[in-house]
PDB file of N, CA, C and O in Angstrom:
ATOM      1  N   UNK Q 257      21.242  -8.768  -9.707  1.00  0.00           N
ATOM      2  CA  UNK Q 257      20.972  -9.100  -8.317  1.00  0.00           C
ATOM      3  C   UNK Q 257      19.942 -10.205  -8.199  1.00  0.00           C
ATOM      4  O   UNK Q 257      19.274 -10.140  -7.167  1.00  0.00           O
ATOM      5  N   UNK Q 258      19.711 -11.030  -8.879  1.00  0.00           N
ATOM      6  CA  UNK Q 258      18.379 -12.056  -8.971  1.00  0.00           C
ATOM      7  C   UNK Q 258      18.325 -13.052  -8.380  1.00  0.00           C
ATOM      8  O   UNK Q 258      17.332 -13.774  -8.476  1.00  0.00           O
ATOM      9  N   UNK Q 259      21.087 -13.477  -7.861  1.00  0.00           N
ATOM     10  CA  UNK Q 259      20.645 -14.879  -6.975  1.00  0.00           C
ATOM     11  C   UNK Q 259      21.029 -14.176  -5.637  1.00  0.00           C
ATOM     12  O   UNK Q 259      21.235 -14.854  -4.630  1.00  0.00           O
ATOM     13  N   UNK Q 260      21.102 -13.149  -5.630  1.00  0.00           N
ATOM     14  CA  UNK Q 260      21.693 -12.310  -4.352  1.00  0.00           C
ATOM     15  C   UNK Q 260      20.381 -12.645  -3.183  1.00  0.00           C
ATOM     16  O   UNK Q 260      19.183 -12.711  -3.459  1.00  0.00           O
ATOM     17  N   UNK Q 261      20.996 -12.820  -1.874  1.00  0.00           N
ATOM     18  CA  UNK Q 261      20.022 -12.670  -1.106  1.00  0.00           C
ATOM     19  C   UNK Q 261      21.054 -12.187   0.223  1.00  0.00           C
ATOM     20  O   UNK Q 261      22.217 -12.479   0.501  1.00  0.00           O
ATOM     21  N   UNK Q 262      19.848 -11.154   0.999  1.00  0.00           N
ATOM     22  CA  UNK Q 262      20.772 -11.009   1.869  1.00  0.00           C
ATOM     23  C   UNK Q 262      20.418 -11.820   3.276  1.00  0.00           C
ATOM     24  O   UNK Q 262      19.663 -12.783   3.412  1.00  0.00           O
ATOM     25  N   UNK Q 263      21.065 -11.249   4.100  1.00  0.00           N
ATOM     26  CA  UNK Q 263      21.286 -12.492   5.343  1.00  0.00           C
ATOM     27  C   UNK Q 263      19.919 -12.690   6.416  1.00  0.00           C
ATOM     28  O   UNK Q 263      19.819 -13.554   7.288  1.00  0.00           O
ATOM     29  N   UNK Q 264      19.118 -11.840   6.142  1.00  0.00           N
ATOM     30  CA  UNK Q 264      17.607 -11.748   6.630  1.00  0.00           C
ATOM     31  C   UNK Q 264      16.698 -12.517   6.041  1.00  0.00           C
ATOM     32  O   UNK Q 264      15.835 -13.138   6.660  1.00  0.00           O
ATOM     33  N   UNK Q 265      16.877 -12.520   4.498  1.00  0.00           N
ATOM     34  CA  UNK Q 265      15.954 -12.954   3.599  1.00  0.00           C
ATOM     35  C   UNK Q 265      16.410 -14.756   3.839  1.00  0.00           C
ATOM     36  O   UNK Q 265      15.674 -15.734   3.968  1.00  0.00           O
ATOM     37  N   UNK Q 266      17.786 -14.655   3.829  1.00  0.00           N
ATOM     38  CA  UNK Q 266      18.135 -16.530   3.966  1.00  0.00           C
ATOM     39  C   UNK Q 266      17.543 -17.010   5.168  1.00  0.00           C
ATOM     40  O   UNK Q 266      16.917 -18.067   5.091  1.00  0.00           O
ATOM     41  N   UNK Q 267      17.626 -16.411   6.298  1.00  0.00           N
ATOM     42  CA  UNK Q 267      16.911 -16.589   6.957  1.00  0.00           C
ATOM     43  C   UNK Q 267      15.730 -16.602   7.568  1.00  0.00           C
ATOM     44  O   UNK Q 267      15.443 -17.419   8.443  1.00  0.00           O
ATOM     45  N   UNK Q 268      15.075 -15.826   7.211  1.00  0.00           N
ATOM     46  CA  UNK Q 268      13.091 -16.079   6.773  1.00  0.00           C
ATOM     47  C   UNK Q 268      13.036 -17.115   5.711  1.00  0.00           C
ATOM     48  O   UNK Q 268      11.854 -17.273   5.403  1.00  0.00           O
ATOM     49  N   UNK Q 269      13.687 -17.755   5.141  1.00  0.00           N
ATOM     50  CA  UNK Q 269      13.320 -18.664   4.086  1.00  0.00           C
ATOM     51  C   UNK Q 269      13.723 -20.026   5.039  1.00  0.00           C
ATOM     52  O   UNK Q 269      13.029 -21.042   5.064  1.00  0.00           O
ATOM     53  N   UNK Q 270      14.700 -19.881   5.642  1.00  0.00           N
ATOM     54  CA  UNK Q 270      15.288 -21.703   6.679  1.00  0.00           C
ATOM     55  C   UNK Q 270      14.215 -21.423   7.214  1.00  0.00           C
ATOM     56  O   UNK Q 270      13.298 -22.135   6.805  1.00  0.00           O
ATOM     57  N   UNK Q 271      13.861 -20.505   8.144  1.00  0.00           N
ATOM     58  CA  UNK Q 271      12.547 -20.481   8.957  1.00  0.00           C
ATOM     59  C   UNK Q 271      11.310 -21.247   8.169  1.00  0.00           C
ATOM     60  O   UNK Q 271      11.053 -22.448   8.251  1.00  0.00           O
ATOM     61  N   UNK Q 272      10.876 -20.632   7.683  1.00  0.00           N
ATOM     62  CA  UNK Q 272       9.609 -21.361   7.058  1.00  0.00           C
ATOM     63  C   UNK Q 272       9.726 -22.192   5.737  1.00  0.00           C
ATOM     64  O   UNK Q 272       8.991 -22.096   4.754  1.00  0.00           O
ATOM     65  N   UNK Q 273      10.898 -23.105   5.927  1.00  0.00           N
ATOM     66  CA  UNK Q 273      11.409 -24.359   5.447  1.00  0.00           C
ATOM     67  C   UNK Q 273      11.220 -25.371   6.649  1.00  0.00           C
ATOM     68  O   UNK Q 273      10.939 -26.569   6.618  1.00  0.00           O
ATOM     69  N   UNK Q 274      11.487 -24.421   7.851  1.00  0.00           N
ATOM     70  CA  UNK Q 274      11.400 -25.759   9.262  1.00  0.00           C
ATOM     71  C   UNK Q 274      10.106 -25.945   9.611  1.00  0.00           C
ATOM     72  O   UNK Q 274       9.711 -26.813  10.390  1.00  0.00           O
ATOM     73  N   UNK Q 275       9.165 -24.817   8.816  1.00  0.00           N
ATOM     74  CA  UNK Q 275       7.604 -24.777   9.671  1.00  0.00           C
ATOM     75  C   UNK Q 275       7.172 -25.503   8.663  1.00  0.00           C
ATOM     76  O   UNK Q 275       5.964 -25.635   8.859  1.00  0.00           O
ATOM     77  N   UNK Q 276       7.508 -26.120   7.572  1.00  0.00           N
ATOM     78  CA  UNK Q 276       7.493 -26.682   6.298  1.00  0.00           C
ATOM     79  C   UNK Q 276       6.429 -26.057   5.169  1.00  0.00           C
ATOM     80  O   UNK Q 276       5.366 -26.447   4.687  1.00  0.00           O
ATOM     81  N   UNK Q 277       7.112 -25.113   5.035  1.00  0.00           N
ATOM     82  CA  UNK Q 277       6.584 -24.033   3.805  1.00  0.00           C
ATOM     83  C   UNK Q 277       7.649 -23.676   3.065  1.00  0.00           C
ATOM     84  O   UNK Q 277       8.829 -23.879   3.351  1.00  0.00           O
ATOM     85  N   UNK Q 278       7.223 -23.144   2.116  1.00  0.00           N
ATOM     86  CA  UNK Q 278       8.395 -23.055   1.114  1.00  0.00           C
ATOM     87  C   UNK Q 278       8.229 -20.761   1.249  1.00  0.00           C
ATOM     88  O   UNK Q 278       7.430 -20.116   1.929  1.00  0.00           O
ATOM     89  N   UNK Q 279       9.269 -20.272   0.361  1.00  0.00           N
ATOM     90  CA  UNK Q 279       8.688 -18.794   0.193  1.00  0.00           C
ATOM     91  C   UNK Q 279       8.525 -18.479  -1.423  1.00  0.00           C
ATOM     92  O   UNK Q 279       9.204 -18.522  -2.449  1.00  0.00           O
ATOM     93  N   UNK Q 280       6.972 -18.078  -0.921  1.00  0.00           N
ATOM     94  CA  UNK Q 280       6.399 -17.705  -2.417  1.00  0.00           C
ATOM     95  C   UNK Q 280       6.834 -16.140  -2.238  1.00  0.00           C
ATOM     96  O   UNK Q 280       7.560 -15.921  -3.207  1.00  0.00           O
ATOM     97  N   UNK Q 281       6.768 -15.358  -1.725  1.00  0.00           N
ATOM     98  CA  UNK Q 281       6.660 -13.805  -2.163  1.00  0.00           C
ATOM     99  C   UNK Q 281       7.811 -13.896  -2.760  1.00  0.00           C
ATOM    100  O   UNK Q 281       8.726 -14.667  -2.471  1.00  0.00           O
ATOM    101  N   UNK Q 282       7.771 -12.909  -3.813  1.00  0.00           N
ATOM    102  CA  UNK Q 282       8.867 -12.356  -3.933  1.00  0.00           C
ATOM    103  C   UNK Q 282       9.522 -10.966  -3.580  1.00  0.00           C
ATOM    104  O   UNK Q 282       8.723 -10.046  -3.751  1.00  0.00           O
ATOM    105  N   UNK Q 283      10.339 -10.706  -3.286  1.00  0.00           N
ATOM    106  CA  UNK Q 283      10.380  -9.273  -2.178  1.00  0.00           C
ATOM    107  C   UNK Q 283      11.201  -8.697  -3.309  1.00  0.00           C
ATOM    108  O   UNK Q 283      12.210  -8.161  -2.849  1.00  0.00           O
ATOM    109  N   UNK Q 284      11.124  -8.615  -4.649  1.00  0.00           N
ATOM    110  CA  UNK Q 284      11.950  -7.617  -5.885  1.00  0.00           C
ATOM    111  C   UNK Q 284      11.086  -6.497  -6.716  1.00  0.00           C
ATOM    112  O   UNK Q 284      10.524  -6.810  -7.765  1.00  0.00           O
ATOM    113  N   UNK Q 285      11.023  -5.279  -6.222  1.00  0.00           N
ATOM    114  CA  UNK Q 285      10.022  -4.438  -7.003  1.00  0.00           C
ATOM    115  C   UNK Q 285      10.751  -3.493  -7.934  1.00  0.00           C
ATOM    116  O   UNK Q 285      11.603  -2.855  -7.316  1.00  0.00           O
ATOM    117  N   UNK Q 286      10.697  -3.236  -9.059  1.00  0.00           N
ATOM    118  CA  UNK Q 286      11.363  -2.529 -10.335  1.00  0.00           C
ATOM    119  C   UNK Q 286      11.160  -1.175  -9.752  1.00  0.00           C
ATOM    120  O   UNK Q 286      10.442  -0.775  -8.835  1.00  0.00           O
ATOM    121  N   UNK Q 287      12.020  -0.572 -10.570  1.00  0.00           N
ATOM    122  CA  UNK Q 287      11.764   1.271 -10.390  1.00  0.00           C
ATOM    123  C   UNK Q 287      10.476   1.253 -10.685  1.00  0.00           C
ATOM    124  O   UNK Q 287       9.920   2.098  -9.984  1.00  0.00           O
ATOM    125  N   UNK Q 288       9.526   0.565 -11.559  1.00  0.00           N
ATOM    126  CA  UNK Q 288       8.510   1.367 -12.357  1.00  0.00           C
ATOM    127  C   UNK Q 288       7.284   1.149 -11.522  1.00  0.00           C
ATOM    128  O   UNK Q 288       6.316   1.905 -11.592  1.00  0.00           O
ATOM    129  N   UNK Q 289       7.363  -0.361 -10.379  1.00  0.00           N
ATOM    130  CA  UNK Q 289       6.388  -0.743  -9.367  1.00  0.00           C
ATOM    131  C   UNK Q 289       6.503   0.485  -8.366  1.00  0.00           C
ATOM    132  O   UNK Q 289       5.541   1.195  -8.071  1.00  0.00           O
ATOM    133  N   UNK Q 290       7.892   0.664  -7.839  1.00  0.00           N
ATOM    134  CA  UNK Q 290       7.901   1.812  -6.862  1.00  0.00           C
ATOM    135  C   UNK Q 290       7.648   3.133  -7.500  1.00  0.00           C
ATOM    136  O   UNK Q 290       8.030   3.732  -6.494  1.00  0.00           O
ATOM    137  N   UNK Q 291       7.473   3.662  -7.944  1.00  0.00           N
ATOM    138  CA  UNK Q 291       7.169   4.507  -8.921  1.00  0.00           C
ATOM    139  C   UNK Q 291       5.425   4.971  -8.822  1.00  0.00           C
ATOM    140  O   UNK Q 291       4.908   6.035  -8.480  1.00  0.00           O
ATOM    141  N   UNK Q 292       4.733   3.469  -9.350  1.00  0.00           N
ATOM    142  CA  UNK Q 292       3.679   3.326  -9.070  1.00  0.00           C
ATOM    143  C   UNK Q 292       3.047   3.515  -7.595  1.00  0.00           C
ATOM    144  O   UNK Q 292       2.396   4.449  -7.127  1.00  0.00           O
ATOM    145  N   UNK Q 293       3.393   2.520  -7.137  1.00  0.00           N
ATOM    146  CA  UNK Q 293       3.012   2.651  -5.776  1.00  0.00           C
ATOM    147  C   UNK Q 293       2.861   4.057  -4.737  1.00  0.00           C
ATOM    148  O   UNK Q 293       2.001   4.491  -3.971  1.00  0.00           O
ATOM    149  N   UNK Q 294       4.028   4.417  -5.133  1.00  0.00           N
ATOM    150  CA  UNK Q 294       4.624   6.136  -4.296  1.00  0.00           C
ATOM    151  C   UNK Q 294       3.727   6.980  -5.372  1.00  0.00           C
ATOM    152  O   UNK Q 294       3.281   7.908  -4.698  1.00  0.00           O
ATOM    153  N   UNK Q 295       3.360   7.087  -6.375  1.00  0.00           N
ATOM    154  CA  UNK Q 295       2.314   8.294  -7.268  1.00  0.00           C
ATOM    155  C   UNK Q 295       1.261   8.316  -7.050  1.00  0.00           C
ATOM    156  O   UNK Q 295       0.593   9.337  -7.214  1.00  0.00           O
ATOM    157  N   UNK Q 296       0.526   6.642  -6.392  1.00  0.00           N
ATOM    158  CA  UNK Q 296      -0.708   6.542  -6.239  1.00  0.00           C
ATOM    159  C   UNK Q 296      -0.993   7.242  -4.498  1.00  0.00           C
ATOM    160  O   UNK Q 296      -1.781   8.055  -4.016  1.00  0.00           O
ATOM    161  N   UNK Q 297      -0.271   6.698  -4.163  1.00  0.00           N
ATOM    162  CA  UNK Q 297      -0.327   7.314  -2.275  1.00  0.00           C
ATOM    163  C   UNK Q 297      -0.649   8.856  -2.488  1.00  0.00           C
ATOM    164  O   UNK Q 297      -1.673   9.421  -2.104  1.00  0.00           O
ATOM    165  N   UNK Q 298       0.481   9.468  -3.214  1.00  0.00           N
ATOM    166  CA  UNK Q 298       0.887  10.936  -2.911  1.00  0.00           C
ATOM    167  C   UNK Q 298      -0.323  11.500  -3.814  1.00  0.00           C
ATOM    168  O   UNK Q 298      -0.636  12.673  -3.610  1.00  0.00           O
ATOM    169  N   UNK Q 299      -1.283  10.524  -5.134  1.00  0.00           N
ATOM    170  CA  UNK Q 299      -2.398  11.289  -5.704  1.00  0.00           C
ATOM    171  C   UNK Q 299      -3.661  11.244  -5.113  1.00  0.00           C
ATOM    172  O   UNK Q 299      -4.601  11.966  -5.444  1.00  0.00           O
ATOM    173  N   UNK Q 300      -3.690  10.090  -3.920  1.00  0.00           N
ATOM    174  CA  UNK Q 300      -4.666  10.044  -3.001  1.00  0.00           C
ATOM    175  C   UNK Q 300      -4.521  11.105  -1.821  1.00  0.00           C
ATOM    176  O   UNK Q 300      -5.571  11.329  -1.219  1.00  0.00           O
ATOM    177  N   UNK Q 301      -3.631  11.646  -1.485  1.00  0.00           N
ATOM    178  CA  UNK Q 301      -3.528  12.479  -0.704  1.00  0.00           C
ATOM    179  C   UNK Q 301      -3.983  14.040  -0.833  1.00  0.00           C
ATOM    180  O   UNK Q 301      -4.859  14.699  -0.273  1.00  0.00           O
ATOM    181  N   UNK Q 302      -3.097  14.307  -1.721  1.00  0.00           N
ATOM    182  CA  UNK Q 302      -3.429  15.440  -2.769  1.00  0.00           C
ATOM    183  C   UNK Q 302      -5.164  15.425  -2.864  1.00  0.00           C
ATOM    184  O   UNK Q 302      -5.865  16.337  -2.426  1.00  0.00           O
ATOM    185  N   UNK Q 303      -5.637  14.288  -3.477  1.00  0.00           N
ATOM    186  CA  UNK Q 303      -7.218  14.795  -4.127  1.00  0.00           C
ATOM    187  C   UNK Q 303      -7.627  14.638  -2.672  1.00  0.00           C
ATOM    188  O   UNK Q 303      -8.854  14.735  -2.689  1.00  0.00           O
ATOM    189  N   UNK Q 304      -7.216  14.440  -1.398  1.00  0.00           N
ATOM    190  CA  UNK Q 304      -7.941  14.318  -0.161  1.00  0.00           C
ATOM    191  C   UNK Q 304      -8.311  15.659  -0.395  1.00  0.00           C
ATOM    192  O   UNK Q 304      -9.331  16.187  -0.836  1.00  0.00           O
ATOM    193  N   UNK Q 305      -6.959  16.177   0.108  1.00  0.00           N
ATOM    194  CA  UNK Q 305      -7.176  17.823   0.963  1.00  0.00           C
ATOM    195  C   UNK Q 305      -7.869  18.718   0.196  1.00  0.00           C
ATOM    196  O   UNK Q 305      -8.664  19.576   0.580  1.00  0.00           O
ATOM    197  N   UNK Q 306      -7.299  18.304  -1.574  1.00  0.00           N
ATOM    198  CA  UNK Q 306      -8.219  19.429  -2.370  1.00  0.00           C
ATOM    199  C   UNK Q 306      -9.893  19.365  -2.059  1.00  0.00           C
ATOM    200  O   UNK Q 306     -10.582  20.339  -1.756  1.00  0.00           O
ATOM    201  N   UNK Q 307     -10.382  17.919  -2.219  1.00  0.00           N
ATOM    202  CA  UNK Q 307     -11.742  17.470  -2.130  1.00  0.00           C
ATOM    203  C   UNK Q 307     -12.311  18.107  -0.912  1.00  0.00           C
ATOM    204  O   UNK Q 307     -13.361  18.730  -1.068  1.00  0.00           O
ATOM    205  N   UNK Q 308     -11.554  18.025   0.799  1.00  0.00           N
ATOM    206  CA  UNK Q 308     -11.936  18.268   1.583  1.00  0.00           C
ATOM    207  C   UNK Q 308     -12.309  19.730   2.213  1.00  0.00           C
ATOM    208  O   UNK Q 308     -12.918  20.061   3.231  1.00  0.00           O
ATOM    209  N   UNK Q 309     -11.409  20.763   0.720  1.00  0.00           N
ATOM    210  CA  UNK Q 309     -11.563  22.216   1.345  1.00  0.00           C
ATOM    211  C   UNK Q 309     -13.040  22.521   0.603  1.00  0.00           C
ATOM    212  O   UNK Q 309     -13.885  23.356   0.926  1.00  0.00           O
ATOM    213  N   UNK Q 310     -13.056  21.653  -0.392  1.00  0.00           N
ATOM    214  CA  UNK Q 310     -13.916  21.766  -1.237  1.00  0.00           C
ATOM    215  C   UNK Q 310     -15.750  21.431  -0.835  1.00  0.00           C
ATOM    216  O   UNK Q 310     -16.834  21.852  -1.238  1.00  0.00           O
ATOM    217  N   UNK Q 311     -15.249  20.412   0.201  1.00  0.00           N
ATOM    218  CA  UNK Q 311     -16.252  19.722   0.381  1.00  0.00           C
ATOM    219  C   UNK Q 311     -16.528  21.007   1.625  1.00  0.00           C
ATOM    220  O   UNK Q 311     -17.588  21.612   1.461  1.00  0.00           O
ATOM    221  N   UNK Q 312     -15.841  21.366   2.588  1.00  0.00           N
ATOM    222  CA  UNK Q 312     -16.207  22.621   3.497  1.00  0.00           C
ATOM    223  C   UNK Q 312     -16.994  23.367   2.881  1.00  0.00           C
ATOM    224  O   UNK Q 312     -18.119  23.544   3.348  1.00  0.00           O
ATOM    225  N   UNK Q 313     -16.660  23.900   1.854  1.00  0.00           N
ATOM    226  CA  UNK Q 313     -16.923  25.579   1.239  1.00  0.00           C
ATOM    227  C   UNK Q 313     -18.441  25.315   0.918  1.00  0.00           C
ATOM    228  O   UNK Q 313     -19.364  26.024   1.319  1.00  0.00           O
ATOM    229  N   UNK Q 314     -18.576  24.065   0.050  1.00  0.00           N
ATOM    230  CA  UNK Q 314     -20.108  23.993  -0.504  1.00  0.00           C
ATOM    231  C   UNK Q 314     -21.239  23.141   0.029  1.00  0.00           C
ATOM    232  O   UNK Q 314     -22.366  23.164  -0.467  1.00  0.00           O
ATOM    233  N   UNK Q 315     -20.776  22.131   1.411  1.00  0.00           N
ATOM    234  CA  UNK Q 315     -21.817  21.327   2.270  1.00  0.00           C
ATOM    235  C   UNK Q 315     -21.372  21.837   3.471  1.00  0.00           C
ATOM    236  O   UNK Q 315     -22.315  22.197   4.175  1.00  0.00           O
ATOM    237  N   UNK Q 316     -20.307  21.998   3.957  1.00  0.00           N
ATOM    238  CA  UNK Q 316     -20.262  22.086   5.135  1.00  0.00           C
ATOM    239  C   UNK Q 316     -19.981  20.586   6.137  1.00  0.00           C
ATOM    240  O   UNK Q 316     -20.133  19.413   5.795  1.00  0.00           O
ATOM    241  N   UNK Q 317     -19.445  21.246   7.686  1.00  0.00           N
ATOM    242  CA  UNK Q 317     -19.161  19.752   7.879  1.00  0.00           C
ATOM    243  C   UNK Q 317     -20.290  18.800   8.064  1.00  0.00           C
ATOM    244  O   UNK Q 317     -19.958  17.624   7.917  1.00  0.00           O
ATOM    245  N   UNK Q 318     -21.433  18.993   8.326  1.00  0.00           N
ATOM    246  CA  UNK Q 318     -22.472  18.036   8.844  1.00  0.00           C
ATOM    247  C   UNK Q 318     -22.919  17.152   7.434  1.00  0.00           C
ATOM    248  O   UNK Q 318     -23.510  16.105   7.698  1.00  0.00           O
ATOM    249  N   UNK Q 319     -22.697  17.458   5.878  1.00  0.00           N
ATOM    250  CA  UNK Q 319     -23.124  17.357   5.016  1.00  0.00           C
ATOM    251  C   UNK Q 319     -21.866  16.259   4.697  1.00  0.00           C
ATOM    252  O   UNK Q 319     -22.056  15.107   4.309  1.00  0.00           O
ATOM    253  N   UNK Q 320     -20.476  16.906   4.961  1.00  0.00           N
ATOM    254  CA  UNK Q 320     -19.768  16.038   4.795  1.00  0.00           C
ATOM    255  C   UNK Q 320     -19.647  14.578   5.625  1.00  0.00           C
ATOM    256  O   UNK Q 320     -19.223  13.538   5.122  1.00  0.00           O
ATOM    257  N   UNK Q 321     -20.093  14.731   6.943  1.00  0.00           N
ATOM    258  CA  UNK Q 321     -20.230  13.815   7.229  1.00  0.00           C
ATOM    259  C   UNK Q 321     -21.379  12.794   7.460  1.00  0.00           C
ATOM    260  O   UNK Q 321     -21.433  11.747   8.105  1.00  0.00           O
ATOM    261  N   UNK Q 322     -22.207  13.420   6.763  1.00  0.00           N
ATOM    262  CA  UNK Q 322     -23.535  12.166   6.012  1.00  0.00           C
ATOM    263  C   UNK Q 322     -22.846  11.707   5.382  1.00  0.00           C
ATOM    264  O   UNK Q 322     -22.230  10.663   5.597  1.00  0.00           O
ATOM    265  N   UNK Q 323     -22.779  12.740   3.996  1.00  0.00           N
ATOM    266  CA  UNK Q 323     -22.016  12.462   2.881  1.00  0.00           C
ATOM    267  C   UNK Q 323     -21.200  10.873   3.077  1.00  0.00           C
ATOM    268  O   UNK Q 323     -21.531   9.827   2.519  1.00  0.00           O
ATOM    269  N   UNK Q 324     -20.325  11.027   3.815  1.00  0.00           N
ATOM    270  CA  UNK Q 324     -19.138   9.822   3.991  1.00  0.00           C
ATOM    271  C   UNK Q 324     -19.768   8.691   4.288  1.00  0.00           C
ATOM    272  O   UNK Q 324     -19.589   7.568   3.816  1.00  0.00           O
ATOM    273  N   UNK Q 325     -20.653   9.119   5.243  1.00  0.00           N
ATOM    274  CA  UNK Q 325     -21.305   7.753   5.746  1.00  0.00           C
ATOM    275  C   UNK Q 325     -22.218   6.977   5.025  1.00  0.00           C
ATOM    276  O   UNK Q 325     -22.538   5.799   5.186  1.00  0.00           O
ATOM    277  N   UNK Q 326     -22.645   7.921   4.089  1.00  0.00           N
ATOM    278  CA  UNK Q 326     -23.953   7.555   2.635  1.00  0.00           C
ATOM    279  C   UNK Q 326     -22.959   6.838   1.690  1.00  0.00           C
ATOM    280  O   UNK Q 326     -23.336   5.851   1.058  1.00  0.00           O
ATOM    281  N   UNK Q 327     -21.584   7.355   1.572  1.00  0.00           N
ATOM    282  CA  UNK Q 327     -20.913   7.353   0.257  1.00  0.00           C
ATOM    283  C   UNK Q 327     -20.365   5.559   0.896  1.00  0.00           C
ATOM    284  O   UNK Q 327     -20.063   4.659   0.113  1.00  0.00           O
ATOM    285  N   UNK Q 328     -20.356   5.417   2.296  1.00  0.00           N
ATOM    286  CA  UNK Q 328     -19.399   4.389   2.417  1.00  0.00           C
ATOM    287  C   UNK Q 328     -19.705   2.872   2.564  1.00  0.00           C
ATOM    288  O   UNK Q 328     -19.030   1.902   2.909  1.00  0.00           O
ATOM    289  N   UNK Q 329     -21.519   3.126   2.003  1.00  0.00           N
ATOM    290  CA  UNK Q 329     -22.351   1.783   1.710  1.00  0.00           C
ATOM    291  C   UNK Q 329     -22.490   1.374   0.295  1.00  0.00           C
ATOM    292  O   UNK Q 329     -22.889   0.299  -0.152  1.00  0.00           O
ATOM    293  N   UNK Q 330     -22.102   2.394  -0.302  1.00  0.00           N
ATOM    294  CA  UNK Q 330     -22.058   1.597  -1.822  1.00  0.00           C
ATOM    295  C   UNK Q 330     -20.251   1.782  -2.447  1.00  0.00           C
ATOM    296  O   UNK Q 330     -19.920   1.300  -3.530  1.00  0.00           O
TER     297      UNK Q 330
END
């Protein structure tokens, strides 16, 4: 699929051929990028909620929310 383009993509490319730009992105991501991408979301999520029951049980909310606000200057 590398000269395939479909009829959206040809056309975002005439477009900013007329605004006189060329297109750098490339819009082709492998199984192993999506892969990546979707493990990192779903492991940030995960360590949210665990962190956050966690963070209840042993500061509490007022602690947590120093906490965040201390944590979110460095």
């Amino acid at each position: 699929m590398e000269g395939h383009k479909s009829e959206t993509e040809a056309n975002d490319e005439y477009k900013l051929a007329e605004m006189g730009y060329r297109q750098d992105l490339k819009r082709d991501w492998s199984m192993l990028h999506n892969f990546g991408v979707s493990f990192s979301i779903i492991s940030v999520i995960t360590g949210l909620t665990t962190l956050f029951q966690y963070g209840l049980n042993t500061g509490g909310p007022g602690v947590m929310s120093v906490g965040w606000i201390i944590v979110s200057f460095f």
